[in-house]
Amino acid sequence: MEIQQPPKKLGERLLEQGLLTPEQLRIALELQKRTSRLLGEILLDLGFVEEAAVSSLFSKDLGTSFLASLEGISVDPEALRLVPKTWALEHRVLPLSLEDNEIVVAMADPFDVLAVDDLRKMTGKRVRTVGASETDILRAAEFWYAGEVETVQDLLRQATEMVRTGGGALGFEEAPLIRLVNHMITMAVKDSATDIHVEPEKNAVLVRFRVDGILRVWEILPKELERPIVSRFKVMANLDISESRLPQDGRAEFRFGSRLLDLRVSVYPTSQGENVVARILDRSKLVTRIDELGFSEGFRAIFRRMLRRNQGIILVTGPTGSGKTTTLYASLLEIASPQINVMTIEDPIEYDLPLIRQSQINPRAQFTFARGLRSILRQDPDVILVGEIRDPETLEISMQAALTGHLVLSTLHTNSALGAIPRLLHMGAPPHILASSLIGVVSQRLLRKICPECSTNEEATPEEVKFLLEHVPEALEKAPRPLTLKRKRGCPRCKGEGYSGRFAVGEIVEIDRRLQNMIHERASEEKMLDVMAEKGYLSILQDALLRVLEGRTTIEEVRRVL
């Protein structure tokens, strides 16, 4: 008779799969002894494991597939209509699709046979379950069940009537104008927009969303709604409603389903009226890991080698919106552990990170990057993240920290990785100190991914072949003939754009002995570039064109960004 082994405990299984370290398990077990709480809850609270990892193990026990993320998944409206929202939220279920006589649902607890049986009776369909984390299901359910009872035209009509009649005080949450602004923000979140632009024109108000780095028109509103809409954003961000001649900046919170979003609101006076831009920050989103950013394998190897250094400065450069902060957060997740003290000073804190002490600058209270950095050095840190090196004082303290045994991560606004060196020298960095403290520099951009649903393969034009031959001749020689490239088309999934999502491309410079000497000598960027070329250095443009040959994006997109 075969003796069955008892099932392994959660901690042991997470260790086996490399999702947990022995030290993290030891800490969690000690806390469990003191609190008598479930081990899974403690691991999640400490941020040692992601909820998806625990849910995935349960799905394997049942033999069902597991969805690591519901982000960007397409849900069939017909499936939603078969399952009431209240029941779905109560049982942590999200209907996904209808296939013949079968409904496919994501469940946080695939073992809940009573819920599956209720679904079968409720829908009259066979039920197929897939696993997903409870957080993902609740977030996605709030998103997909948030159907608009009122259309934007209904809200526009009501808001316009309210303004014309002089009724509807801004204090009432159900006022049509407030519902219109809430609807605007909700639609921006649904479209995965990073920014909302409310732009006054001569006879109208243009509302645009920035999606995947591109502005798209959402709606054209009547001119008479301009001041009330601007006032509503000011009220949300606690700005001065009576001031219309000076720029103002503030922050607001917006609850979308179970998610609490941060809005960075900027109001700027123009000749046609006040222009509003609201940046959307969703702190509930999981921070991306380095392997998920899109960088090439060679890039990641150099970057990880730089991160393993225990002192010095690593800079990430690029224009606004190029993903610098995301890369820095991914770096912190790479190196953070219970054995080291990681502290940050940011503007703003975009995501909450486990085991990391994060702080937000406050210029009104004289809490600047430089002042915060001086204080952090008295907190016994091992790793420090400085949101941005903006001034000579912050640079000086960062270099001092790097030379006294700290790893410092920060950002800088330059167009290239090597361009950071003359920029730092211009800010007043002594060449010998900069050469000794700088580990390396990353410069990056974000490119749109070509939509996998509607893209096609077409033979490259002579002009495209010439362009590729000029910049990536070796890769082009290895490419199959005739050379075919991906072309964008447009479909419902990508909303006719031909692209869906973005990924990072970049160039990386690791400071070696030869470059240190060149910094000492204040060598030009061109001379340093010649030295890097001897070592097989790839520019951002070359990295991007290699992705074109891989079929991830198009030459048209590369030219737009670079």
Coordinates of C-alpha atoms in Angstrom, one line a residue:
M1 CA 0.0 0.0 0.0
E2 CA 1.4 3.4 -1.1
I3 CA 1.7 5.9 1.7
Q4 CA 0.7 9.4 0.6
Q5 CA 2.9 12.2 1.7
P6 CA 1.1 15.1 3.5
P7 CA 0.6 18.1 1.3
K8 CA 3.4 20.7 1.5
K9 CA 2.7 23.9 3.4
L10 CA 2.3 27.2 1.6
G11 CA 5.7 28.5 2.7
E12 CA 7.5 25.4 1.5
R13 CA 5.9 25.6 -1.9
L14 CA 6.7 29.3 -2.3
L15 CA 10.3 28.5 -1.4
E16 CA 10.5 25.7 -4.0
Q17 CA 9.2 28.0 -6.7
G18 CA 11.7 30.8 -5.9
L19 CA 8.9 33.2 -4.9
L20 CA 10.1 33.5 -1.4
T21 CA 13.5 33.6 0.3
P22 CA 14.3 31.6 3.5
E23 CA 14.9 34.8 5.4
Q24 CA 11.5 36.2 4.4
L25 CA 9.8 33.0 5.4
R26 CA 11.6 33.1 8.8
I27 CA 10.4 36.7 9.4
A28 CA 6.8 35.8 8.5
L29 CA 6.8 32.6 10.7
E30 CA 8.0 34.6 13.7
L31 CA 5.2 37.1 13.2
Q32 CA 2.7 34.3 12.8
K33 CA 3.7 32.9 16.2
R34 CA 3.0 36.3 17.8
T35 CA -0.2 37.1 16.0
S36 CA -1.8 33.7 15.1
R37 CA -2.7 35.1 11.7
L38 CA -2.6 33.1 8.5
L39 CA 0.8 32.9 6.9
G40 CA -0.6 34.0 3.5
E41 CA -2.0 37.2 5.0
I42 CA 1.3 38.0 6.7
L43 CA 3.3 37.4 3.5
L44 CA 1.0 39.6 1.5
D45 CA 1.0 42.4 4.1
L46 CA 4.8 42.5 4.2
G47 CA 4.9 42.6 0.4
F48 CA 7.1 39.4 0.3
V49 CA 4.9 37.7 -2.2
E50 CA 2.2 39.0 -4.6
E51 CA -1.4 37.9 -4.2
A52 CA -1.2 36.4 -7.7
A53 CA 1.5 33.9 -6.6
V54 CA -0.7 32.5 -3.8
S55 CA -3.8 32.3 -6.0
S56 CA -1.7 30.6 -8.7
L57 CA -0.8 27.8 -6.3
F58 CA -4.5 27.2 -5.5
S59 CA -5.4 27.1 -9.2
K60 CA -2.7 24.4 -9.8
D61 CA -4.2 22.3 -7.0
L62 CA -7.5 22.4 -8.8
G63 CA -6.0 21.8 -12.3
T64 CA -7.3 25.1 -13.7
S65 CA -5.3 27.7 -15.6
F66 CA -4.4 30.9 -13.9
L67 CA -4.4 34.5 -15.2
A68 CA -1.4 36.3 -13.8
S69 CA -3.1 39.6 -14.6
L70 CA -6.5 40.8 -15.8
E71 CA -4.9 44.1 -17.0
G72 CA -6.0 44.8 -20.6
I73 CA -8.2 41.6 -20.9
S74 CA -11.2 41.9 -23.1
V75 CA -14.5 41.0 -21.4
D76 CA -17.6 40.0 -23.4
P77 CA -20.6 42.3 -22.5
E78 CA -23.0 39.4 -23.1
A79 CA -21.3 37.4 -20.3
L80 CA -21.4 40.4 -18.0
R81 CA -25.2 40.7 -18.5
L82 CA -25.8 37.2 -17.4
V83 CA -24.2 37.7 -14.0
P84 CA -25.4 40.5 -11.7
K85 CA -22.7 42.9 -10.4
T86 CA -23.6 42.4 -6.7
W87 CA -23.4 38.6 -6.9
A88 CA -20.1 38.8 -8.8
L89 CA -18.4 41.1 -6.3
E90 CA -19.8 39.1 -3.3
H91 CA -18.3 35.8 -4.7
R92 CA -15.1 37.3 -6.3
V93 CA -16.1 36.3 -9.8
L94 CA -15.6 38.0 -13.1
P95 CA -17.4 36.7 -16.3
L96 CA -15.0 36.7 -19.2
S97 CA -16.6 35.3 -22.3
L98 CA -19.4 33.1 -23.8
E99 CA -18.3 30.2 -25.9
D100 CA -21.1 28.2 -27.4
N101 CA -23.1 27.0 -24.4
E102 CA -20.3 27.7 -21.9
I103 CA -19.5 30.7 -19.8
V104 CA -15.9 31.3 -18.8
V105 CA -15.3 33.1 -15.5
A106 CA -12.3 34.1 -13.4
M107 CA -12.6 33.2 -9.8
A108 CA -10.5 34.0 -6.7
D109 CA -11.5 30.7 -5.2
P110 CA -11.9 28.0 -7.8
F111 CA -12.8 25.5 -5.0
D112 CA -16.1 27.3 -4.3
V113 CA -18.3 24.7 -5.8
L114 CA -21.5 26.3 -4.5
A115 CA -20.7 29.5 -6.4
V116 CA -20.0 27.5 -9.6
D117 CA -23.4 25.7 -9.1
D118 CA -25.2 29.0 -8.6
L119 CA -23.6 30.3 -11.8
R120 CA -24.7 27.2 -13.7
K121 CA -28.3 27.7 -12.6
M122 CA -28.2 31.5 -13.0
T123 CA -26.9 31.5 -16.6
G124 CA -28.2 28.1 -17.9
K125 CA -24.7 27.5 -19.2
R126 CA -21.8 25.2 -18.5
V127 CA -19.2 26.9 -16.3
R128 CA -15.5 26.9 -16.9
T129 CA -13.3 28.5 -14.3
V130 CA -9.9 30.1 -14.5
G131 CA -8.0 31.4 -11.5
A132 CA -7.1 35.0 -10.7
S133 CA -6.1 37.0 -7.7
E134 CA -8.9 38.5 -5.6
T135 CA -7.5 42.0 -6.0
D136 CA -7.4 41.7 -9.8
I137 CA -11.0 40.3 -10.0
L138 CA -12.4 43.1 -7.8
R139 CA -10.6 45.8 -9.7
A140 CA -11.6 44.4 -13.1
A141 CA -15.2 43.8 -12.0
E142 CA -15.5 47.4 -10.9
F143 CA -14.0 48.5 -14.2
W144 CA -16.2 46.4 -16.5
Y145 CA -19.5 46.7 -14.5
A146 CA -19.1 50.5 -14.5
G147 CA -21.5 50.8 -17.4
E148 CA -22.7 54.3 -18.1
V149 CA -26.3 54.8 -17.2
E150 CA -26.0 58.2 -18.6
T151 CA -24.2 58.9 -21.9
V152 CA -21.8 61.8 -22.2
Q153 CA -24.5 63.6 -24.4
D154 CA -27.0 63.3 -21.5
L155 CA -24.5 64.8 -19.1
L156 CA -23.5 67.6 -21.5
R157 CA -27.1 68.5 -21.9
Q158 CA -27.8 68.5 -18.2
A159 CA -24.6 70.4 -17.3
T160 CA -25.3 73.0 -20.0
E161 CA -28.8 73.5 -18.8
M162 CA -27.6 73.9 -15.3
V163 CA -25.1 76.6 -16.3
R164 CA -27.6 78.5 -18.3
T165 CA -30.2 78.5 -15.5
G166 CA -27.6 79.4 -12.9
G167 CA -28.5 76.3 -10.8
G168 CA -26.5 73.4 -9.4
A169 CA -24.0 74.4 -6.8
L170 CA -20.6 72.8 -7.0
G171 CA -21.0 71.4 -3.5
F172 CA -23.6 68.8 -4.5
E173 CA -21.9 65.5 -5.6
E174 CA -24.8 64.6 -7.8
A175 CA -24.7 67.8 -9.8
P176 CA -24.6 67.1 -13.6
L177 CA -21.3 69.1 -13.9
I178 CA -19.6 67.0 -11.2
R179 CA -20.9 63.8 -12.8
L180 CA -19.6 65.1 -16.2
V181 CA -16.1 65.6 -14.8
N182 CA -16.2 62.2 -13.0
H183 CA -17.3 60.6 -16.2
M184 CA -14.4 62.3 -18.0
I185 CA -11.9 60.9 -15.5
T186 CA -13.6 57.4 -15.6
M187 CA -13.4 57.2 -19.4
A188 CA -9.7 58.3 -19.2
V189 CA -9.0 55.5 -16.8
K190 CA -10.8 53.0 -18.9
D191 CA -8.8 54.0 -21.9
S192 CA -5.6 53.6 -19.9
A193 CA -4.8 57.3 -20.3
T194 CA -1.9 58.8 -18.4
D195 CA -3.1 62.4 -18.8
I196 CA -6.4 64.4 -19.3
H197 CA -6.1 67.6 -21.2
V198 CA -8.9 70.2 -21.0
E199 CA -8.0 72.8 -23.6
P200 CA -9.9 76.1 -24.2
E201 CA -10.5 77.0 -27.8
K202 CA -12.2 80.2 -29.2
N203 CA -15.6 78.6 -29.4
A204 CA -15.3 75.3 -27.7
V205 CA -13.4 73.2 -25.1
L206 CA -11.3 70.3 -26.4
V207 CA -10.8 67.3 -24.2
R208 CA -8.0 65.0 -25.1
F209 CA -6.5 61.8 -23.4
R210 CA -2.9 60.8 -23.7
V211 CA -2.8 57.1 -24.4
D212 CA 0.5 55.3 -25.1
G213 CA 2.2 58.6 -25.4
I214 CA -0.2 60.0 -28.0
L215 CA -3.0 62.6 -27.5
R216 CA -6.4 61.4 -28.7
V217 CA -9.6 63.6 -28.9
W218 CA -12.2 62.4 -26.5
E219 CA -14.9 65.1 -26.8
I220 CA -15.5 68.7 -27.9
L221 CA -17.5 70.5 -25.2
P222 CA -19.5 73.8 -25.4
K223 CA -17.5 76.9 -24.5
E224 CA -19.9 77.8 -21.7
L225 CA -18.8 74.7 -19.8
E226 CA -15.2 75.9 -19.7
R227 CA -15.1 77.9 -16.5
P228 CA -17.3 75.4 -14.5
I229 CA -15.2 72.5 -15.5
V230 CA -12.0 74.3 -14.7
S231 CA -13.5 75.3 -11.3
R232 CA -14.4 71.7 -10.6
F233 CA -10.9 70.5 -11.2
K234 CA -9.7 73.4 -8.9
V235 CA -12.1 72.4 -6.2
M236 CA -10.9 68.8 -6.4
A237 CA -7.2 69.8 -6.2
N238 CA -7.8 72.4 -3.4
L239 CA -6.8 75.3 -5.7
D240 CA -7.9 79.0 -5.6
I241 CA -11.1 79.2 -7.8
S242 CA -10.9 83.0 -7.9
E243 CA -7.4 83.1 -9.3
S244 CA -7.4 82.8 -13.1
R245 CA -4.3 84.9 -14.0
L246 CA -1.5 82.7 -12.5
P247 CA -0.6 79.0 -13.0
Q248 CA -1.6 76.7 -10.2
D249 CA -0.7 73.1 -9.3
G250 CA -2.3 70.7 -6.9
R251 CA -3.3 67.1 -6.2
A252 CA -6.6 65.4 -5.9
E253 CA -7.9 61.9 -5.2
F254 CA -10.4 60.1 -7.3
R255 CA -12.0 56.8 -6.4
F256 CA -12.7 54.5 -9.3
G257 CA -14.5 51.4 -8.1
S258 CA -12.1 49.8 -5.5
R259 CA -9.2 51.9 -6.7
L260 CA -8.0 55.2 -5.3
L261 CA -6.3 57.3 -8.0
D262 CA -4.1 60.3 -7.5
L263 CA -4.5 63.2 -9.9
R264 CA -1.7 65.8 -10.4
V265 CA -3.7 68.8 -11.6
S266 CA -2.0 71.7 -13.4
V267 CA -3.9 74.9 -14.4
Y268 CA -2.2 77.3 -16.8
P269 CA -3.7 80.6 -18.1
T270 CA -3.7 81.0 -21.9
S271 CA -5.2 83.6 -24.3
Q272 CA -8.3 81.5 -24.8
G273 CA -8.8 80.6 -21.1
E274 CA -7.4 78.3 -18.5
N275 CA -5.8 75.1 -19.7
V276 CA -6.0 72.0 -17.3
V277 CA -3.8 69.0 -17.4
A278 CA -4.5 66.2 -14.9
R279 CA -1.9 63.3 -14.7
I280 CA -3.4 60.1 -13.5
L281 CA -1.4 58.0 -11.1
D282 CA -2.8 54.6 -10.0
R283 CA -0.9 53.4 -6.9
S284 CA -2.8 50.1 -6.8
K285 CA -1.0 48.9 -10.0
L286 CA 1.8 46.4 -9.4
V287 CA 5.2 47.8 -10.1
T288 CA 6.9 46.3 -13.1
R289 CA 9.9 44.1 -12.7
I290 CA 13.1 44.8 -14.7
D291 CA 12.5 41.8 -17.0
E292 CA 9.1 43.1 -17.9
L293 CA 10.2 46.6 -19.0
G294 CA 11.1 45.6 -22.5
F295 CA 14.9 46.1 -22.4
S296 CA 17.1 43.7 -24.3
E297 CA 18.9 40.8 -22.6
G298 CA 22.3 42.4 -22.9
F299 CA 21.0 45.7 -21.5
R300 CA 19.5 44.0 -18.5
A301 CA 22.8 42.1 -17.8
I302 CA 24.8 45.3 -17.6
F303 CA 22.1 47.1 -15.6
R304 CA 21.9 44.3 -13.0
R305 CA 25.7 44.3 -12.7
M306 CA 25.5 48.0 -11.9
L307 CA 22.8 47.5 -9.3
R308 CA 24.9 44.9 -7.5
R309 CA 27.5 47.6 -6.6
N310 CA 27.1 48.7 -3.0
Q311 CA 28.1 52.4 -3.5
G312 CA 28.0 55.0 -6.2
I313 CA 25.4 56.8 -8.4
I314 CA 23.2 55.3 -11.1
L315 CA 21.3 57.7 -13.2
V316 CA 18.3 57.1 -15.5
T317 CA 17.8 59.9 -18.1
G318 CA 15.2 60.8 -20.7
P319 CA 12.4 63.3 -21.3
T320 CA 9.2 63.5 -19.3
G321 CA 7.0 60.5 -19.8
S322 CA 9.8 58.2 -20.9
G323 CA 9.4 55.7 -18.0
K324 CA 12.3 56.8 -15.8
T325 CA 10.4 56.4 -12.5
T326 CA 9.1 53.0 -13.5
T327 CA 12.7 51.8 -14.2
L328 CA 13.9 53.2 -10.9
Y329 CA 11.0 51.4 -9.0
A330 CA 11.8 48.2 -10.8
S331 CA 15.4 48.6 -9.7
L332 CA 14.4 49.0 -6.1
L333 CA 12.4 45.8 -6.3
E334 CA 15.4 44.1 -7.7
I335 CA 17.7 45.0 -4.8
A336 CA 15.3 45.5 -1.8
S337 CA 15.5 42.9 1.0
P338 CA 15.1 42.6 4.8
Q339 CA 18.9 43.0 5.1
I340 CA 19.2 46.5 3.7
N341 CA 17.6 49.9 4.5
V342 CA 16.2 51.5 1.3
M343 CA 14.8 55.0 1.5
T344 CA 13.4 57.4 -1.1
I345 CA 12.6 61.1 -1.5
E346 CA 10.2 61.6 -4.4
D347 CA 7.9 64.0 -6.2
P348 CA 5.4 62.5 -6.3
I349 CA 5.3 59.0 -4.7
E350 CA 3.7 57.1 -7.7
Y351 CA 3.6 53.6 -6.2
D352 CA 3.8 52.2 -2.7
L353 CA 6.7 49.7 -2.4
P354 CA 7.1 47.1 0.3
L355 CA 10.1 47.2 2.8
I356 CA 11.0 50.7 1.5
R357 CA 10.7 54.0 3.4
Q358 CA 9.2 56.5 0.9
S359 CA 8.8 60.3 1.5
Q360 CA 7.3 63.1 -0.6
I361 CA 8.9 66.5 -1.0
N362 CA 6.9 69.5 0.1
P363 CA 8.4 72.8 -1.2
R364 CA 5.8 74.9 0.7
A365 CA 7.1 73.4 4.0
Q366 CA 10.7 73.9 2.7
F367 CA 11.1 70.1 2.4
T368 CA 13.2 69.9 -0.8
F369 CA 15.2 67.2 -2.4
A370 CA 18.4 68.6 -0.9
R371 CA 17.0 69.0 2.6
G372 CA 15.4 65.6 2.5
L373 CA 18.6 64.0 1.3
R374 CA 20.6 65.5 4.1
S375 CA 18.1 64.1 6.6
I376 CA 18.0 60.6 5.0
L377 CA 21.8 60.3 5.4
R378 CA 21.1 60.4 9.2
Q379 CA 18.6 57.5 8.9
D380 CA 21.4 54.8 8.3
P381 CA 20.4 54.0 4.7
D382 CA 22.1 51.5 2.4
V383 CA 20.2 52.6 -0.8
I384 CA 18.8 56.0 -1.6
L385 CA 16.4 56.9 -4.4
V386 CA 16.3 60.7 -5.2
G387 CA 13.4 61.5 -7.5
E388 CA 15.5 63.9 -9.6
I389 CA 18.8 65.8 -9.4
R390 CA 17.5 69.3 -10.1
D391 CA 20.2 71.6 -8.6
P392 CA 23.8 71.7 -7.7
E393 CA 23.1 71.2 -4.0
T394 CA 21.2 67.9 -4.5
L395 CA 24.0 66.8 -6.8
E396 CA 26.7 67.6 -4.3
I397 CA 24.9 65.7 -1.5
S398 CA 24.3 62.8 -3.8
M399 CA 28.0 62.5 -4.7
Q400 CA 28.9 62.7 -1.0
A401 CA 26.5 60.0 -0.2
A402 CA 27.9 57.8 -3.0
L403 CA 31.5 58.3 -1.8
T404 CA 30.5 57.4 1.8
G405 CA 29.2 54.0 1.1
H406 CA 25.7 54.5 -0.2
L407 CA 24.1 53.4 -3.5
V408 CA 22.2 56.4 -5.0
L409 CA 19.6 56.1 -7.8
S410 CA 18.2 59.2 -9.5
T411 CA 17.0 60.7 -12.7
L412 CA 18.3 63.5 -14.9
H413 CA 16.9 65.3 -18.0
T414 CA 19.3 64.7 -20.8
N415 CA 18.8 63.3 -24.3
S416 CA 21.5 60.6 -24.2
A417 CA 23.3 58.5 -21.6
L418 CA 26.7 60.1 -22.3
G419 CA 25.1 63.5 -22.3
A420 CA 24.6 63.2 -18.6
I421 CA 28.3 63.6 -17.9
P422 CA 28.8 67.2 -19.4
R423 CA 25.4 68.1 -17.8
L424 CA 26.7 67.1 -14.3
L425 CA 30.0 68.9 -14.9
H426 CA 28.0 72.0 -16.0
M427 CA 26.0 71.8 -12.7
G428 CA 29.3 72.1 -10.8
A429 CA 30.4 68.5 -10.2
P430 CA 34.2 68.4 -9.7
P431 CA 35.5 66.0 -12.4
H432 CA 37.6 63.8 -9.9
I433 CA 34.6 63.4 -7.6
L434 CA 32.2 62.7 -10.4
A435 CA 34.6 60.1 -12.0
S436 CA 34.9 58.3 -8.6
S437 CA 31.2 58.3 -7.7
L438 CA 29.4 57.6 -11.0
I439 CA 28.6 53.9 -11.7
G440 CA 26.7 54.3 -14.9
V441 CA 23.9 56.1 -16.8
V442 CA 20.8 54.7 -18.6
S443 CA 18.9 56.7 -21.2
Q444 CA 15.5 55.4 -22.3
R445 CA 12.4 56.0 -24.4
L446 CA 9.0 54.3 -24.7
L447 CA 7.9 52.9 -28.0
R448 CA 4.4 51.7 -28.8
K449 CA 4.0 47.9 -29.4
I450 CA 2.4 47.0 -32.7
C451 CA -1.1 45.5 -32.2
P452 CA -0.8 41.7 -32.5
E453 CA -4.4 41.4 -33.7
C454 CA -4.3 43.4 -36.8
S455 CA -0.6 43.9 -37.8
T456 CA 0.5 42.5 -41.2
N457 CA 3.9 41.5 -42.7
E458 CA 5.0 43.4 -45.8
E459 CA 8.3 43.6 -47.7
A460 CA 10.5 46.5 -46.6
T461 CA 10.9 49.4 -49.0
P462 CA 14.3 50.3 -50.4
E463 CA 14.3 53.4 -48.2
E464 CA 13.7 51.3 -45.1
V465 CA 16.5 48.9 -46.0
K466 CA 18.9 51.8 -46.6
F467 CA 17.9 53.3 -43.2
L468 CA 18.5 49.9 -41.4
L469 CA 21.7 49.3 -43.3
E470 CA 23.0 52.7 -42.1
H471 CA 22.3 52.1 -38.4
V472 CA 22.2 48.3 -37.8
P473 CA 24.2 46.7 -40.7
E474 CA 25.2 43.5 -38.8
A475 CA 21.7 42.7 -37.7
L476 CA 20.4 43.4 -41.2
E477 CA 22.8 41.0 -42.8
K478 CA 21.6 38.2 -40.6
A479 CA 17.9 39.0 -41.3
P480 CA 16.1 36.6 -43.7
R481 CA 15.5 37.7 -47.3
P482 CA 13.3 39.1 -48.6
L483 CA 13.2 41.4 -45.6
T484 CA 9.7 41.8 -44.2
L485 CA 8.6 44.3 -41.5
K486 CA 5.4 44.6 -39.4
R487 CA 2.8 47.1 -40.6
K488 CA 0.2 48.7 -38.4
R489 CA -3.4 48.5 -39.5
G490 CA -6.1 49.2 -36.9
C491 CA -8.9 47.2 -35.2
P492 CA -11.4 47.4 -32.3
R493 CA -8.8 46.1 -29.9
C494 CA -6.3 49.0 -30.6
K495 CA -9.1 51.5 -31.3
G496 CA -7.9 51.9 -34.9
E497 CA -4.4 53.0 -33.8
G498 CA -2.5 49.9 -34.9
Y499 CA -0.6 49.9 -31.6
S500 CA -1.4 48.6 -28.1
G501 CA 0.8 49.2 -25.1
R502 CA 4.4 50.4 -24.8
F503 CA 7.8 49.0 -24.0
A504 CA 11.2 50.5 -23.2
V505 CA 14.3 50.8 -25.4
G506 CA 17.5 52.3 -24.2
E507 CA 21.2 52.8 -24.1
I508 CA 23.5 52.1 -21.1
V509 CA 26.9 53.4 -20.2
E510 CA 28.9 51.7 -17.4
I511 CA 31.7 53.8 -16.2
D512 CA 35.0 51.9 -16.4
R513 CA 38.6 53.0 -15.8
R514 CA 39.1 54.5 -19.2
L515 CA 35.9 56.6 -19.0
Q516 CA 36.9 57.7 -15.5
N517 CA 40.1 59.1 -16.9
M518 CA 38.2 60.9 -19.7
I519 CA 35.9 62.5 -17.1
H520 CA 38.9 63.7 -15.3
E521 CA 40.2 65.3 -18.5
R522 CA 36.7 66.7 -19.3
A523 CA 36.8 64.9 -22.6
S524 CA 34.0 65.7 -25.1
E525 CA 30.9 63.5 -25.5
E526 CA 32.0 62.7 -29.0
K527 CA 35.4 61.3 -27.8
M528 CA 33.7 59.2 -25.1
L529 CA 31.2 57.9 -27.8
D530 CA 34.2 56.7 -29.9
V531 CA 35.5 54.8 -26.9
M532 CA 32.1 53.2 -26.2
A533 CA 31.7 52.2 -29.9
E534 CA 34.9 50.1 -29.5
K535 CA 33.1 48.2 -26.8
G536 CA 30.0 47.4 -28.8
Y537 CA 27.9 50.2 -27.5
L538 CA 24.4 50.4 -28.9
S539 CA 22.6 53.7 -29.1
I540 CA 18.8 54.0 -28.3
L541 CA 18.2 54.3 -32.1
Q542 CA 20.1 51.1 -32.8
D543 CA 18.3 49.3 -29.9
A544 CA 14.9 50.5 -31.3
L545 CA 15.7 49.4 -34.8
L546 CA 16.6 45.9 -33.6
R547 CA 13.1 45.7 -32.1
V548 CA 11.7 46.7 -35.5
L549 CA 13.6 43.7 -37.0
E550 CA 12.1 41.5 -34.2
G551 CA 8.6 42.7 -35.2
R552 CA 7.7 44.5 -32.0
T553 CA 7.2 47.9 -33.5
T554 CA 7.5 49.9 -36.7
I555 CA 10.1 52.2 -38.3
E556 CA 7.4 54.8 -38.3
E557 CA 7.1 54.6 -34.5
V558 CA 10.9 54.7 -34.1
R559 CA 11.1 57.9 -36.2
R560 CA 8.3 59.5 -34.3
V561 CA 10.0 59.0 -30.9
L562 CA 13.7 59.2 -31.8

